[in-house]
Each structure stands twice: as structure tokens, then as C-alpha cells.
Amino acid sequence: MTTPVIFIHGLWLHATSWEPWIDMFRAEGYAPVAPGWPGDPDTVAEARETPESIADHGIDDVVEHFAGIIRTLDAAPILIGHSFGGMIAQKLLGQDLARAAVAIDAAQIKGVLPLPLSALRATLPVFKNPANKHRAVSLTAEQFRFAFGNAVPAEESDALFEKWTIPAPGKPLFEAAAANFDPHSPAKVDTDNQNRGPLLLMTGGKDHTVPEAVTRATLKQYRHSEAVTDITEFPDKGHSLTIDSGWREVADTALAWLRKQGL
């Protein structure tokens, strides 16, 4: 049976931004799909025109949305998630709904304490207004350049912004920010699960939105589980590492790790 792979995007990127990965994984013999988040329109253009359809979806909504997709499959999938998609992938893996997960520059889970200044600046467009918790918020090209495209040339960052960016719900960011004060936070992951599938954390050394310190603190959250938990760093990459001109190195690394796990 062909192994299903589900790609999970994060905030501000449309699901179609995974297209090069889907083509690559299909060529390697997998059955890949990249569903949108709940409310996501089918195209970038539609998403920009109807931000209200994307607004007010929180972490639990997104987890349940993808859990529902997984339940329709004939076999447990491999999950590959970027940013908040990486957090969602970890939650689903902890719930034993996936056979393995790759979390790329994953948003911080409950228990992760470092909050670097660059991460605060990257998310300021959302946090500057409390009402944004229930809205969808767009980035400007300049904000995208700082949060995503800082490790690539400005022209490439601007092109990525034009091609892939969509409004994003503010709610997941507010939930993650309050996670360590909320005993029932939706950002909590079952990091102690001994029986889950293997997990690979990937981090970009130049990432402003999810700096390396956050990913390394995430790794420590798994210290009580004997399940496979690995980490790989790309020192020269920023948050755009899944969509920019260096994406293939990231994808090849993920694929090699999956092969090593017998997947």
C-alpha cells in the first residue's frame, strides 16, 4: 500500500505552497496531499478576497480538521508540517494518529519558555490589536521579509510574498502565547507518549519567527519519551525554508530521515 503523506501549512501561507514537495514525494512513491486549514479557500486569490472565511479558527479546530481527514485514509499517514503546521503535526503524532512526523520550524508548544525578541517582532502584526484574536490578519511585504524571507534576497522574498501569502487567523497565536498560563491549553502536546511514531524537528538558524532556541527547547519537552525524536539544523535558512529556492535541501533531508526510519 502506498504510504499517505499529509502536508500541513502554517500561518500566512496557502496550502498550494507545498506543490513542489507534493510532486517530489509522489515521484518517490508516496501518496501526498496538502489540505488547507478549515475555511481556507482553494486558491491564494480567493483567500485574499475572503479573509473572514479564515478567521477565528483555533488550534483545536485545525487539529480536529486534520484528524477528520486522517480518519478517511486506509493507513496512518506521515505528517510534514511547517510553523503552526509543525505544532499541529506534533499534536496529531502524540495522539497516535500518524506513523511519523516532520515538524519544520514548528510553533512553540506548551512548556517551551524561550520567547526571542525576533519572534515577538515577527508576530507583532497580530498582537498589536487584541481584537485580532477573532480576525484574519495579513502581512505586508516588509513584514513578510522580516518574518519569513530574511535569509533570501529581497527580490525573492517579495516574489514569495506575492505568490503564496494569505491572511491568517490570529487565534492560534493568542492561544500559543497564553499556553504556559493555561492548564488546558490547546498548544499542549503529549510529549511523554512512549509509543508514538518517530519525530524529526527541523530548525533554520536564521529563522526570526521560530528561532533555533525555540526548537531546541521543544526537543527538551520530549526528554521523558523513548520514542525517536531527532533534530536537524539548517544554519543559513530562515522561516521561508519550505518555499524558497533552497526548499529541495530541506525536502531531501526529510525524505532521507523517513527512509532511515523505514518509512
CSV table of N, CA, C and O in Angstrom, one decimal, residues 137-241:
chain,number,residue,atom,x,y,z
A,137,VAL,N,-5.5,38.2,9.8
A,137,VAL,CA,-4.6,39.3,9.6
A,137,VAL,C,-3.6,39.0,8.5
A,137,VAL,O,-3.1,37.9,8.3
A,138,SER,N,-3.4,40.0,7.6
A,138,SER,CA,-2.4,39.9,6.5
A,138,SER,C,-1.1,40.5,6.9
A,138,SER,O,-1.1,41.5,7.7
A,139,LEU,N,0.0,40.1,6.3
A,139,LEU,CA,1.3,40.7,6.4
A,139,LEU,C,1.5,41.6,5.2
A,139,LEU,O,1.0,41.4,4.1
A,140,THR,N,2.3,42.6,5.4
A,140,THR,CA,2.8,43.4,4.3
A,140,THR,C,4.1,42.7,3.7
A,140,THR,O,4.6,41.8,4.4
A,141,ALA,N,4.5,43.1,2.6
A,141,ALA,CA,5.7,42.6,2.0
A,141,ALA,C,6.9,42.8,2.9
A,141,ALA,O,7.8,41.9,3.1
A,142,GLU,N,7.0,43.9,3.6
A,142,GLU,CA,8.1,44.2,4.5
A,142,GLU,C,8.0,43.3,5.8
A,142,GLU,O,9.0,42.8,6.2
A,143,GLN,N,6.8,43.1,6.3
A,143,GLN,CA,6.6,42.2,7.4
A,143,GLN,C,7.0,40.8,7.1
A,143,GLN,O,7.6,40.1,7.9
A,144,PHE,N,6.6,40.4,5.9
A,144,PHE,CA,6.9,39.0,5.4
A,144,PHE,C,8.4,38.9,5.3
A,144,PHE,O,9.0,37.8,5.6
A,145,ARG,N,9.1,39.9,4.8
A,145,ARG,CA,10.5,39.9,4.6
A,145,ARG,C,11.2,39.6,6.0
A,145,ARG,O,12.2,38.8,6.1
A,146,PHE,N,10.8,40.3,7.0
A,146,PHE,CA,11.4,40.0,8.4
A,146,PHE,C,11.0,38.7,8.9
A,146,PHE,O,11.9,37.9,9.4
A,147,ALA,N,9.7,38.3,8.8
A,147,ALA,CA,9.3,37.0,9.4
A,147,ALA,C,9.6,35.8,8.7
A,147,ALA,O,9.9,34.7,9.3
A,148,PHE,N,9.7,35.9,7.3
A,148,PHE,CA,9.9,34.7,6.5
A,148,PHE,C,11.2,34.8,5.7
A,148,PHE,O,12.0,33.9,5.6
A,149,GLY,N,11.3,35.9,4.9
A,149,GLY,CA,12.3,36.0,3.8
A,149,GLY,C,13.6,36.6,4.2
A,149,GLY,O,14.3,37.1,3.2
A,150,ASN,N,14.0,36.7,5.4
A,150,ASN,CA,15.2,37.4,5.8
A,150,ASN,C,16.5,36.8,5.3
A,150,ASN,O,17.5,37.4,5.3
A,151,ALA,N,16.4,35.5,5.0
A,151,ALA,CA,17.7,34.7,4.6
A,151,ALA,C,17.8,34.6,3.1
A,151,ALA,O,18.7,33.9,2.7
A,152,VAL,N,16.9,35.2,2.4
A,152,VAL,CA,17.0,35.1,0.9
A,152,VAL,C,17.0,36.6,0.4
A,152,VAL,O,16.7,37.5,1.1
A,153,PRO,N,17.4,36.8,-0.9
A,153,PRO,CA,17.4,38.1,-1.4
A,153,PRO,C,16.1,38.8,-1.4
A,153,PRO,O,15.0,38.1,-1.4
A,154,ALA,N,16.0,40.1,-1.2
A,154,ALA,CA,14.8,40.8,-1.1
A,154,ALA,C,13.8,40.5,-2.3
A,154,ALA,O,12.6,40.4,-2.1
A,155,GLU,N,14.4,40.4,-3.5
A,155,GLU,CA,13.6,40.2,-4.7
A,155,GLU,C,12.9,38.8,-4.6
A,155,GLU,O,11.7,38.7,-4.9
A,156,GLU,N,13.6,37.8,-4.0
A,156,GLU,CA,13.0,36.5,-3.9
A,156,GLU,C,11.9,36.5,-2.8
A,156,GLU,O,10.8,36.0,-2.9
A,157,SER,N,12.2,37.2,-1.7
A,157,SER,CA,11.2,37.4,-0.6
A,157,SER,C,9.9,38.0,-1.2
A,157,SER,O,8.8,37.5,-0.9
A,158,ASP,N,10.1,39.1,-1.9
A,158,ASP,CA,8.9,39.7,-2.5
A,158,ASP,C,8.1,38.8,-3.4
A,158,ASP,O,6.9,38.9,-3.4
A,159,ALA,N,8.8,38.0,-4.2
A,159,ALA,CA,8.2,37.1,-5.1
A,159,ALA,C,7.4,36.0,-4.4
A,159,ALA,O,6.3,35.7,-4.8
A,160,LEU,N,8.0,35.5,-3.3
A,160,LEU,CA,7.3,34.5,-2.5
A,160,LEU,C,6.1,35.1,-1.8
A,160,LEU,O,5.0,34.5,-1.8
A,161,PHE,N,6.2,36.3,-1.4
A,161,PHE,CA,5.1,37.0,-0.8
A,161,PHE,C,3.9,37.2,-1.8
A,161,PHE,O,2.7,36.9,-1.4
A,162,GLU,N,4.2,37.6,-3.0
A,162,GLU,CA,3.2,37.7,-4.0
A,162,GLU,C,2.5,36.4,-4.4
A,162,GLU,O,1.3,36.3,-4.7
A,163,LYS,N,3.3,35.3,-4.4
A,163,LYS,CA,2.8,34.1,-4.9
A,163,LYS,C,2.0,33.3,-3.9
A,163,LYS,O,1.0,32.6,-4.2
A,164,TRP,N,2.4,33.3,-2.6
A,164,TRP,CA,1.9,32.3,-1.6
A,164,TRP,C,1.2,32.8,-0.4
A,164,TRP,O,0.5,32.1,0.3
A,165,THR,N,1.3,34.1,-0.1
A,165,THR,CA,0.8,34.6,1.2
A,165,THR,C,-0.7,34.8,1.1
A,165,THR,O,-1.3,35.3,0.2
A,166,ILE,N,-1.4,34.5,2.3
A,166,ILE,CA,-2.8,34.7,2.5
A,166,ILE,C,-3.0,35.2,3.9
A,166,ILE,O,-2.1,35.2,4.8
A,167,PRO,N,-4.2,35.8,4.2
A,167,PRO,CA,-4.4,36.2,5.6
A,167,PRO,C,-4.4,35.0,6.5
A,167,PRO,O,-4.6,33.8,6.1
A,168,ALA,N,-4.1,35.2,7.8
A,168,ALA,CA,-4.0,34.1,8.8
A,168,ALA,C,-4.9,34.4,10.0
A,168,ALA,O,-4.9,35.6,10.4
A,169,PRO,N,-5.5,33.4,10.6
A,169,PRO,CA,-6.3,33.6,11.8
A,169,PRO,C,-5.3,34.0,12.9
A,169,PRO,O,-4.3,33.4,13.1
A,170,GLY,N,-5.7,35.0,13.7
A,170,GLY,CA,-4.9,35.4,14.8
A,170,GLY,C,-5.0,34.5,16.0
A,170,GLY,O,-4.1,34.4,16.9
A,171,LYS,N,-6.1,33.7,16.1
A,171,LYS,CA,-6.4,32.9,17.3
A,171,LYS,C,-5.3,32.0,17.7
A,171,LYS,O,-5.0,31.9,18.9
A,172,PRO,N,-4.7,31.2,16.8
A,172,PRO,CA,-3.7,30.3,17.2
A,172,PRO,C,-2.5,31.0,17.9
A,172,PRO,O,-1.9,30.4,18.8
A,173,LEU,N,-2.1,32.2,17.4
A,173,LEU,CA,-1.0,32.9,18.0
A,173,LEU,C,-1.4,33.3,19.5
A,173,LEU,O,-0.5,33.2,20.4
A,174,PHE,N,-2.6,33.8,19.7
A,174,PHE,CA,-3.0,34.2,21.0
A,174,PHE,C,-3.1,32.9,21.9
A,174,PHE,O,-2.7,33.0,23.1
A,175,GLU,N,-3.5,31.8,21.4
A,175,GLU,CA,-3.5,30.6,22.2
A,175,GLU,C,-2.1,30.1,22.6
A,175,GLU,O,-1.9,29.7,23.7
A,176,ALA,N,-1.2,30.2,21.6
A,176,ALA,CA,0.2,29.7,21.9
A,176,ALA,C,0.8,30.7,22.9
A,176,ALA,O,1.6,30.2,23.8
A,177,ALA,N,0.5,32.0,22.8
A,177,ALA,CA,1.1,33.0,23.7
A,177,ALA,C,0.7,32.7,25.2
A,177,ALA,O,1.5,33.0,26.1
A,178,ALA,N,-0.5,32.2,25.3
A,178,ALA,CA,-1.1,32.0,26.7
A,178,ALA,C,-0.9,30.6,27.2
A,178,ALA,O,-1.3,30.3,28.3
A,179,ALA,N,-0.2,29.8,26.4
A,179,ALA,CA,-0.2,28.4,26.7
A,179,ALA,C,0.4,28.0,28.1
A,179,ALA,O,-0.2,27.2,28.8
A,180,ASN,N,1.4,28.7,28.5
A,180,ASN,CA,2.0,28.3,29.8
A,180,ASN,C,1.3,28.9,31.0
A,180,ASN,O,1.7,28.6,32.1
A,181,PHE,N,0.2,29.6,30.7
A,181,PHE,CA,-0.7,30.1,31.8
A,181,PHE,C,-2.0,29.4,31.8
A,181,PHE,O,-2.9,29.6,32.7
A,182,ASP,N,-2.2,28.4,30.9
A,182,ASP,CA,-3.5,27.8,30.7
A,182,ASP,C,-3.3,26.3,30.9
A,182,ASP,O,-2.7,25.6,30.0
A,183,PRO,N,-3.8,25.7,32.0
A,183,PRO,CA,-3.6,24.2,32.2
A,183,PRO,C,-4.3,23.4,31.1
A,183,PRO,O,-3.9,22.2,30.9
A,184,HIS,N,-5.2,23.9,30.4
A,184,HIS,CA,-5.9,23.2,29.3
A,184,HIS,C,-5.6,23.7,28.0
A,184,HIS,O,-6.4,23.6,27.0
A,185,SER,N,-4.4,24.3,27.8
A,185,SER,CA,-4.1,25.0,26.5
A,185,SER,C,-4.2,24.0,25.4
A,185,SER,O,-3.7,22.9,25.4
A,186,PRO,N,-4.7,24.5,24.2
A,186,PRO,CA,-4.7,23.7,23.0
A,186,PRO,C,-3.3,23.5,22.4
A,186,PRO,O,-3.1,22.6,21.6
A,187,ALA,N,-2.3,24.3,22.9
A,187,ALA,CA,-1.0,24.1,22.5
A,187,ALA,C,-0.2,23.0,23.2
A,187,ALA,O,1.0,22.8,22.9
A,188,LYS,N,-0.9,22.3,24.1
A,188,LYS,CA,-0.2,21.2,24.8
A,188,LYS,C,-0.1,20.0,23.9
A,188,LYS,O,-1.1,19.6,23.2
A,189,VAL,N,1.0,19.4,23.9
A,189,VAL,CA,1.3,18.2,23.1
A,189,VAL,C,1.6,17.0,24.0
A,189,VAL,O,2.3,17.2,25.1
A,190,ASP,N,1.2,15.8,23.7
A,190,ASP,CA,1.6,14.7,24.6
A,190,ASP,C,3.0,14.2,24.3
A,190,ASP,O,3.3,13.3,23.5
A,191,THR,N,3.9,15.0,24.9
A,191,THR,CA,5.4,14.7,24.6
A,191,THR,C,5.9,13.5,25.3
A,191,THR,O,7.0,13.0,25.1
A,192,ASP,N,5.1,13.0,26.3
A,192,ASP,CA,5.6,11.8,27.1
A,192,ASP,C,5.2,10.5,26.4
A,192,ASP,O,5.5,9.4,26.9
A,193,ASN,N,4.4,10.5,25.3
A,193,ASN,CA,3.9,9.3,24.7
A,193,ASN,C,5.1,8.4,24.3
A,193,ASN,O,5.9,8.8,23.4
A,194,GLN,N,5.2,7.2,24.8
A,194,GLN,CA,6.3,6.3,24.6
A,194,GLN,C,6.1,5.5,23.3
A,194,GLN,O,7.1,5.0,22.7
A,195,ASN,N,4.9,5.4,22.8
A,195,ASN,CA,4.5,4.5,21.7
A,195,ASN,C,4.3,5.2,20.4
A,195,ASN,O,4.0,4.6,19.4
A,196,ARG,N,4.4,6.6,20.4
A,196,ARG,CA,4.2,7.3,19.2
A,196,ARG,C,5.3,7.0,18.1
A,196,ARG,O,6.3,6.4,18.4
A,197,GLY,N,5.0,7.4,16.9
A,197,GLY,CA,6.0,7.2,15.8
A,197,GLY,C,7.1,8.2,15.9
A,197,GLY,O,7.1,9.1,16.8
A,198,PRO,N,8.1,8.1,15.1
A,198,PRO,CA,9.3,9.0,15.2
A,198,PRO,C,9.0,10.4,14.8
A,198,PRO,O,8.1,10.6,14.0
A,199,LEU,N,9.7,11.3,15.3
A,199,LEU,CA,9.6,12.7,15.1
A,199,LEU,C,10.9,13.4,14.7
A,199,LEU,O,11.9,13.1,15.4
A,200,LEU,N,10.9,14.2,13.7
A,200,LEU,CA,12.1,15.0,13.3
A,200,LEU,C,11.7,16.4,13.4
A,200,LEU,O,10.7,16.9,12.8
A,201,LEU,N,12.5,17.2,14.3
A,201,LEU,CA,12.3,18.6,14.4
A,201,LEU,C,13.4,19.2,13.5
A,201,LEU,O,14.6,18.9,13.5
A,202,MET,N,13.0,20.2,12.6
A,202,MET,CA,13.9,20.9,11.8
A,202,MET,C,13.9,22.4,12.2
A,202,MET,O,12.9,23.0,12.5
A,203,THR,N,15.1,23.0,12.2
A,203,THR,CA,15.2,24.4,12.5
A,203,THR,C,16.1,25.2,11.6
A,203,THR,O,17.1,24.7,11.2
A,204,GLY,N,15.7,26.4,11.3
A,204,GLY,CA,16.5,27.3,10.5
A,204,GLY,C,17.3,28.2,11.4
A,204,GLY,O,16.7,28.9,12.2
A,205,GLY,N,18.6,28.2,11.2
A,205,GLY,CA,19.4,29.0,12.1
A,205,GLY,C,19.2,30.5,12.0
A,205,GLY,O,19.6,31.3,12.9
A,206,LYS,N,18.6,31.0,10.9
A,206,LYS,CA,18.3,32.4,10.7
A,206,LYS,C,16.9,32.7,10.9
A,206,LYS,O,16.4,33.8,10.5
A,207,ASP,N,16.1,31.8,11.4
A,207,ASP,CA,14.6,32.0,11.5
A,207,ASP,C,14.3,33.1,12.5
A,207,ASP,O,14.7,32.9,13.7
A,208,HIS,N,13.6,34.1,12.1
A,208,HIS,CA,13.2,35.1,13.0
A,208,HIS,C,11.9,34.7,13.8
A,208,HIS,O,11.6,35.1,14.9
A,209,THR,N,11.0,34.0,13.1
A,209,THR,CA,9.7,33.7,13.6
A,209,THR,C,9.7,32.6,14.7
A,209,THR,O,9.1,32.7,15.7
A,210,VAL,N,10.5,31.5,14.3
A,210,VAL,CA,10.7,30.4,15.3
A,210,VAL,C,12.2,30.2,15.4
A,210,VAL,O,12.7,29.3,14.7
A,211,PRO,N,12.8,31.0,16.2
A,211,PRO,CA,14.3,30.9,16.3
A,211,PRO,C,14.7,29.5,16.8
A,211,PRO,O,14.0,28.8,17.4
A,212,GLU,N,16.0,29.2,16.5
A,212,GLU,CA,16.5,27.9,16.9
A,212,GLU,C,16.3,27.6,18.4
A,212,GLU,O,16.1,26.4,18.8
A,213,ALA,N,16.4,28.6,19.3
A,213,ALA,CA,16.2,28.4,20.7
A,213,ALA,C,14.9,27.8,21.0
A,213,ALA,O,14.7,26.9,21.9
A,214,VAL,N,13.8,28.1,20.2
A,214,VAL,CA,12.5,27.6,20.5
A,214,VAL,C,12.5,26.1,20.1
A,214,VAL,O,11.9,25.3,20.8
A,215,THR,N,13.1,25.7,19.0
A,215,THR,CA,13.1,24.3,18.5
A,215,THR,C,13.9,23.5,19.5
A,215,THR,O,13.5,22.3,19.8
A,216,ARG,N,15.0,24.0,20.0
A,216,ARG,CA,15.8,23.2,20.9
A,216,ARG,C,15.1,23.0,22.3
A,216,ARG,O,15.2,22.0,22.9
A,217,ALA,N,14.3,24.1,22.7
A,217,ALA,CA,13.5,23.9,23.9
A,217,ALA,C,12.4,22.9,23.7
A,217,ALA,O,12.0,22.2,24.6
A,218,THR,N,11.9,22.9,22.4
A,218,THR,CA,10.8,21.9,22.1
A,218,THR,C,11.4,20.5,22.2
A,218,THR,O,10.7,19.6,22.8
A,219,LEU,N,12.6,20.3,21.7
A,219,LEU,CA,13.2,19.0,21.8
A,219,LEU,C,13.3,18.5,23.3
A,219,LEU,O,13.0,17.3,23.6
A,220,LYS,N,13.6,19.4,24.2
A,220,LYS,CA,13.7,19.1,25.6
A,220,LYS,C,12.4,18.6,26.2
A,220,LYS,O,12.4,17.8,27.2
A,221,GLN,N,11.3,19.1,25.6
A,221,GLN,CA,10.0,18.7,26.1
A,221,GLN,C,9.8,17.2,25.9
A,221,GLN,O,8.9,16.6,26.6
A,222,TYR,N,10.5,16.6,25.0
A,222,TYR,CA,10.3,15.2,24.7
A,222,TYR,C,11.3,14.3,25.5
A,222,TYR,O,11.4,13.1,25.2
A,223,ARG,N,12.0,14.8,26.5
A,223,ARG,CA,13.1,14.1,27.1
A,223,ARG,C,12.5,12.9,27.9
A,223,ARG,O,13.3,11.9,28.2
A,224,HIS,N,11.3,12.8,28.3
A,224,HIS,CA,10.7,11.7,29.0
A,224,HIS,C,10.2,10.6,28.1
A,224,HIS,O,9.7,9.6,28.7
A,225,SER,N,10.3,10.8,26.8
A,225,SER,CA,9.8,9.7,25.9
A,225,SER,C,11.0,9.0,25.3
A,225,SER,O,11.9,9.7,24.8
A,226,GLU,N,10.9,7.7,25.2
A,226,GLU,CA,12.0,7.0,24.5
A,226,GLU,C,11.7,6.8,23.0
A,226,GLU,O,12.5,6.2,22.3
A,227,ALA,N,10.6,7.3,22.5
A,227,ALA,CA,10.3,7.3,21.1
A,227,ALA,C,11.4,8.1,20.4
A,227,ALA,O,11.9,9.1,20.9
A,228,VAL,N,11.6,7.8,19.1
A,228,VAL,CA,12.6,8.5,18.3
A,228,VAL,C,12.3,10.0,18.2
A,228,VAL,O,11.2,10.3,17.8
A,229,THR,N,13.2,10.9,18.6
A,229,THR,CA,13.0,12.3,18.5
A,229,THR,C,14.3,12.9,18.0
A,229,THR,O,15.3,12.9,18.8
A,230,ASP,N,14.4,13.3,16.8
A,230,ASP,CA,15.7,13.8,16.2
A,230,ASP,C,15.5,15.3,15.9
A,230,ASP,O,14.4,15.9,15.8
A,231,ILE,N,16.7,16.0,15.7
A,231,ILE,CA,16.7,17.4,15.3
A,231,ILE,C,17.7,17.6,14.3
A,231,ILE,O,18.8,17.0,14.3
A,232,THR,N,17.4,18.5,13.3
A,232,THR,CA,18.3,18.8,12.2
A,232,THR,C,18.3,20.4,12.1
A,232,THR,O,17.2,21.0,12.1
A,233,GLU,N,19.4,21.0,12.0
A,233,GLU,CA,19.5,22.4,11.8
A,233,GLU,C,20.1,22.8,10.4
A,233,GLU,O,21.0,22.1,9.9
A,234,PHE,N,19.5,23.8,9.9
A,234,PHE,CA,20.0,24.4,8.6
A,234,PHE,C,20.4,25.8,9.0
A,234,PHE,O,19.6,26.8,9.1
A,235,PRO,N,21.7,26.0,9.3
A,235,PRO,CA,22.2,27.2,9.8
A,235,PRO,C,21.9,28.5,9.0
A,235,PRO,O,21.7,29.6,9.6
A,236,ASP,N,21.8,28.4,7.7
A,236,ASP,CA,21.7,29.6,6.9
A,236,ASP,C,20.3,29.8,6.4
A,236,ASP,O,20.1,30.7,5.5
A,237,LYS,N,19.3,29.1,6.9
A,237,LYS,CA,17.9,29.2,6.4
A,237,LYS,C,17.0,30.0,7.4
A,237,LYS,O,17.2,29.9,8.6
A,238,GLY,N,16.0,30.7,6.8
A,238,GLY,CA,15.0,31.4,7.6
A,238,GLY,C,13.7,30.7,7.6
A,238,GLY,O,13.6,29.5,7.1
A,239,HIS,N,12.6,31.4,7.9
A,239,HIS,CA,11.3,30.7,8.0
A,239,HIS,C,10.7,30.4,6.7
A,239,HIS,O,9.8,29.6,6.6
A,240,SER,N,11.3,30.9,5.6
A,240,SER,CA,10.8,30.6,4.3
A,240,SER,C,11.4,29.3,3.7
A,240,SER,O,11.2,29.0,2.5
A,241,LEU,N,12.0,28.5,4.5
A,241,LEU,CA,12.8,27.4,4.1
A,241,LEU,C,12.0,26.3,3.3
A,241,LEU,O,12.6,25.5,2.5
